[in-house]
Tab-separated table of C-alpha atoms in Angstrom:
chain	number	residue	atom	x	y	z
A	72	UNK	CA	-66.841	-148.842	-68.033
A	73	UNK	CA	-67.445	-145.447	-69.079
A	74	UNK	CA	-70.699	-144.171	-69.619
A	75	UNK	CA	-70.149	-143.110	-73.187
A	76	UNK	CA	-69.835	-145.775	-75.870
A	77	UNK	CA	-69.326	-146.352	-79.710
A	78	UNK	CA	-71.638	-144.944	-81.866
A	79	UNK	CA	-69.931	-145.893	-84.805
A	80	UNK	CA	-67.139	-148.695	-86.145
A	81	UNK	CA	-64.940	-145.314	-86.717
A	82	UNK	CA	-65.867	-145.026	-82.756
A	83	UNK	CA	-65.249	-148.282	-81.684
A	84	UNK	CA	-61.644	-148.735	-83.297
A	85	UNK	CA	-60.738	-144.808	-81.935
A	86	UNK	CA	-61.549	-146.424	-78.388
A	87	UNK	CA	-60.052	-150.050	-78.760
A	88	UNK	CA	-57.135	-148.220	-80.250
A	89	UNK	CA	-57.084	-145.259	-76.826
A	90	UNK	CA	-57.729	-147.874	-74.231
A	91	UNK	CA	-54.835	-150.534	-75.694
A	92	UNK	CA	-52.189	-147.739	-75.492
A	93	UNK	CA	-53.486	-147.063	-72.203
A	94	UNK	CA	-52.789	-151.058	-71.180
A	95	UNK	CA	-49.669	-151.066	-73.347
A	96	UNK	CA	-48.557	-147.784	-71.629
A	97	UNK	CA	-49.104	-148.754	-67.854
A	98	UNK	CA	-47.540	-152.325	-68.620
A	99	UNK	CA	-44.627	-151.029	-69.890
A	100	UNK	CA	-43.213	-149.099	-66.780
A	101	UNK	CA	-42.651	-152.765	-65.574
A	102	UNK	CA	-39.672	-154.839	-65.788
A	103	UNK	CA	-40.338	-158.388	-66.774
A	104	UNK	CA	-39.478	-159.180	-62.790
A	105	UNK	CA	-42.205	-157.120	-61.800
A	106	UNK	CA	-44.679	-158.274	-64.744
A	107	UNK	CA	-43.904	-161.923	-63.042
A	108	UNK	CA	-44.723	-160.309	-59.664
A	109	UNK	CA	-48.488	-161.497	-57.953
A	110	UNK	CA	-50.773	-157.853	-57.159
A	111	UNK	CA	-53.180	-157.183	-54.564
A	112	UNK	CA	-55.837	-159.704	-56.832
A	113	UNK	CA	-52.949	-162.688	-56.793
A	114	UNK	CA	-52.531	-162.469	-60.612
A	115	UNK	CA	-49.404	-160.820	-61.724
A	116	UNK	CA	-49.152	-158.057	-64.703
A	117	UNK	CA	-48.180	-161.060	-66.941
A	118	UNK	CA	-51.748	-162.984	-66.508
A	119	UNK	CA	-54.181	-159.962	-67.111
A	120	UNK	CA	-52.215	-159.928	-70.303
A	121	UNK	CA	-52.043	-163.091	-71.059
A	122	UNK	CA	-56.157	-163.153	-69.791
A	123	UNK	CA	-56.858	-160.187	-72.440
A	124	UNK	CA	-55.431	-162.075	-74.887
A	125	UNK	CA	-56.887	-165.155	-74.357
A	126	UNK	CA	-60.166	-163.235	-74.403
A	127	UNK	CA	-59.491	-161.938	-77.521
A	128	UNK	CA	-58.964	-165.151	-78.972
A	129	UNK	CA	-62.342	-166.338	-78.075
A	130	UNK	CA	-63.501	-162.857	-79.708
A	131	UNK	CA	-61.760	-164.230	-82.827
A	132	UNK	CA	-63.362	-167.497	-82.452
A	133	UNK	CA	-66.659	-166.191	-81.993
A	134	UNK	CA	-66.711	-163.957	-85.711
A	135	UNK	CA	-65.340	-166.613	-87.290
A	136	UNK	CA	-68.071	-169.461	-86.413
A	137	UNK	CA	-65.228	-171.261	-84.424
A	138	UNK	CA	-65.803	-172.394	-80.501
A	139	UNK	CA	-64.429	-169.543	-78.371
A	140	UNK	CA	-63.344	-171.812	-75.435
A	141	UNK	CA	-61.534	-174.390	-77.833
A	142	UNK	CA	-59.674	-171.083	-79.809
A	143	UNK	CA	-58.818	-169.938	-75.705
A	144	UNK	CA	-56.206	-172.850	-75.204
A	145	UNK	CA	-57.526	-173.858	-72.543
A	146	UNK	CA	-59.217	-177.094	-71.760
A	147	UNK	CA	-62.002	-177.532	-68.945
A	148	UNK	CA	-63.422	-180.558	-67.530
A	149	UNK	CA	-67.088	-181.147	-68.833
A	150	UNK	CA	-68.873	-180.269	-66.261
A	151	UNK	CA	-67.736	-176.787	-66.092
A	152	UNK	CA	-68.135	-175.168	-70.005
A	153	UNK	CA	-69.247	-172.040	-70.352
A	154	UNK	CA	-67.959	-171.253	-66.513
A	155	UNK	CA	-66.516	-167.894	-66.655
A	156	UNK	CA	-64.559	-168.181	-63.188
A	157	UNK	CA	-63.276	-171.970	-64.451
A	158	UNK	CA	-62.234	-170.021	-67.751
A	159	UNK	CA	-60.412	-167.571	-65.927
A	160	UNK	CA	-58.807	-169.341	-63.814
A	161	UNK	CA	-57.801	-171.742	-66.491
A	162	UNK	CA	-56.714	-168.882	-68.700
A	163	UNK	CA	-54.739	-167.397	-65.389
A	164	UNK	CA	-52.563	-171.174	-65.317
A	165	UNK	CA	-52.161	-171.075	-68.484
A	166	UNK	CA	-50.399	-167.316	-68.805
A	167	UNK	CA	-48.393	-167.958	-65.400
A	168	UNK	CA	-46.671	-171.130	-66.969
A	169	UNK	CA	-45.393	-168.794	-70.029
A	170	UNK	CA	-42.492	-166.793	-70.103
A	171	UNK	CA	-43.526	-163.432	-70.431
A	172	UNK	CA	-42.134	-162.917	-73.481
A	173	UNK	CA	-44.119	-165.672	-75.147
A	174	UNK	CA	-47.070	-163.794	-73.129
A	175	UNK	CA	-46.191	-160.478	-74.583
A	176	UNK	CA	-45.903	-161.667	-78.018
A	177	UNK	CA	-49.209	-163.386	-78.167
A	178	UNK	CA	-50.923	-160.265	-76.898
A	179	UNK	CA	-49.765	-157.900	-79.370
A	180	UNK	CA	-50.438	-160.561	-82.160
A	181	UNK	CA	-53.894	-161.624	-81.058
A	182	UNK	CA	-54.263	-158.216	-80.541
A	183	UNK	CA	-53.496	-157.121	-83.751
A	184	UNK	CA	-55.598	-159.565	-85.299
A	185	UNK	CA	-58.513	-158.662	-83.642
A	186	UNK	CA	-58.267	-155.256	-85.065
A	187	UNK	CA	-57.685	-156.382	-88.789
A	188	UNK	CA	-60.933	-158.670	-88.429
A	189	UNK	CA	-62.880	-155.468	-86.945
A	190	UNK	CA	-61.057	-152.859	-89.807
A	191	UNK	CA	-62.342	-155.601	-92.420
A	192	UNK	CA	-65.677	-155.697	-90.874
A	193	UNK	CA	-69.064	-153.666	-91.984
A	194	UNK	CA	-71.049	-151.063	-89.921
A	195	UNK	CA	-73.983	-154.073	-90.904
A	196	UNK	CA	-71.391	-156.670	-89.751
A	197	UNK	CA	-71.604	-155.607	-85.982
A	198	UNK	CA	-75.071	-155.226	-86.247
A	199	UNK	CA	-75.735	-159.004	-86.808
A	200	UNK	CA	-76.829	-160.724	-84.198
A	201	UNK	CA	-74.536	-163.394	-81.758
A	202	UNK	CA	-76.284	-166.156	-83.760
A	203	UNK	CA	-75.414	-165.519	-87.145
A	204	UNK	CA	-71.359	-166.100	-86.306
A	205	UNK	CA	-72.687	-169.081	-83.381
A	206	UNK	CA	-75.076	-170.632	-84.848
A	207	UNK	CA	-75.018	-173.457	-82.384
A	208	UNK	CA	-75.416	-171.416	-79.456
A	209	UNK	CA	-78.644	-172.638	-77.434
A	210	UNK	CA	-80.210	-170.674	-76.817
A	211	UNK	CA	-80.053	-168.403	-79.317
A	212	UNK	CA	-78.778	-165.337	-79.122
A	213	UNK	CA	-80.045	-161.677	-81.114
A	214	UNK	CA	-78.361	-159.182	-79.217
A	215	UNK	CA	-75.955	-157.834	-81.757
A	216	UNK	CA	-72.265	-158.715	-81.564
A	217	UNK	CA	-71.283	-155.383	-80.837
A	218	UNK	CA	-71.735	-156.073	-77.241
A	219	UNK	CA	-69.494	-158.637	-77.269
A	220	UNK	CA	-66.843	-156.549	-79.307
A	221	UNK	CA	-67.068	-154.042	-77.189
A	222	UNK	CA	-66.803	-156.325	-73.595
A	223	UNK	CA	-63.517	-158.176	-75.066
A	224	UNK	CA	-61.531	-154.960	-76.528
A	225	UNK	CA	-61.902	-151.436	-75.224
A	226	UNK	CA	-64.327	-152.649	-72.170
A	227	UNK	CA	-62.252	-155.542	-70.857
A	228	UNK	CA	-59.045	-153.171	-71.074
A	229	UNK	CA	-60.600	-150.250	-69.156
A	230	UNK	CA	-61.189	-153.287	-66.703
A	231	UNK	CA	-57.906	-154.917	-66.108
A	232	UNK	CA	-56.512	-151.212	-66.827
A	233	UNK	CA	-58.272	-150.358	-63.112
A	234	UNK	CA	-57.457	-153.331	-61.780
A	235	UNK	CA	-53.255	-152.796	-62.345
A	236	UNK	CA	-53.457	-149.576	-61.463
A	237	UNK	CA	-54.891	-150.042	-58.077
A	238	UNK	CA	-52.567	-153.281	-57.717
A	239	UNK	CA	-49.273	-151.353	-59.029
A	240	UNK	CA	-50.747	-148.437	-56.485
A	241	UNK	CA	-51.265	-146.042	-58.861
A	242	UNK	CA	-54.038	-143.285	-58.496
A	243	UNK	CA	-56.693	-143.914	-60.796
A	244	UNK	CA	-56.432	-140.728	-63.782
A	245	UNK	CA	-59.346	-138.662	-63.368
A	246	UNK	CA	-62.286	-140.081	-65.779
A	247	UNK	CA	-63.289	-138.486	-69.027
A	248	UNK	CA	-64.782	-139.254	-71.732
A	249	UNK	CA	-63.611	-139.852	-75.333
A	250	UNK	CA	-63.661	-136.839	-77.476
């Protein structure tokens, strides 16, 4: 992640907006063969999309008062909620038993989404702490849900950006930061 973040909600949909073309542009050198084909991690090109999105869902979830694992599609066994390698790994079976298309689809519409919920929101709006869209959470949470923005859009695709690039063996672009 790059040492300079959002200061702003003008910021933070200038870098969602950057970093998804980014994705959108490295994924789209691939054929859907090669989007099917396993990298250097074992997921294929396919999955980290199809993991975005499913992260993005649970972002979704999450503003909307909604539970973020049930809004995910997947299901886990009781004893492992709130697992983050379980949810992975679930989300991971899940995207490599979809045709890519189907994969594709539901990443540029969840995507999309995500930024019509963030264009609607307030300045105040990401200021509000976890708790006020979970309630329920135990324990509470008062960091604001910027953080969590920020580590399921822009963040997570910088992530799975370096990740396919070092797994397609591409050389990572030289880093800068966001004018």
């Amino acid at each position: 992640m790059p040492a300079v973040e959002p200061r702003s909600k003008a910021d933070l949909l200038r870098f969602i907006d950057e970093r998804w073309k980014g994705l959108q542009a490295l994924v789209s050198e691939l054929t859907p063969e090669q989007m099917e084909q396993p990298l250097g991690d074992g997921w294929s090109a396919k999955v980290h999309l199809g993991h975005i999105a499913g992260w993005e869902q649970s972002l979704l979830a999450l503003l909307r008062g909604q539970d973020r694992e049930s809004a995910m599609g997947v299901t886990l066994q009781p004893r492992e909620p709130h697992d983050l390698d379980a949810l992975n790994d679930a989300l991971a079976r899940r995207s490599a038993a979809l045709p890519f298309d189907a994969v594709r689809e539901e990443s540029r519409r969840v995507h999309a989404e995500v930024v019509a919920v963030l264009e609607a929101m307030s300045e105040d709006d990401l200021l509000k702490p976890y708790s006020h869209y979970q309630p329920q959470a135990e324990p509470p949470e008062r960091k604001p849900v910027y953080g969590w923005v920020n580590g399921n859009t822009w963040g997570h695709y910088d992530e799975h950006i370096g990740w396919l690039r070092t797994g397609l063996g591409h050389q990572p672009p030289p880093r800068q930061a966001l004018s």
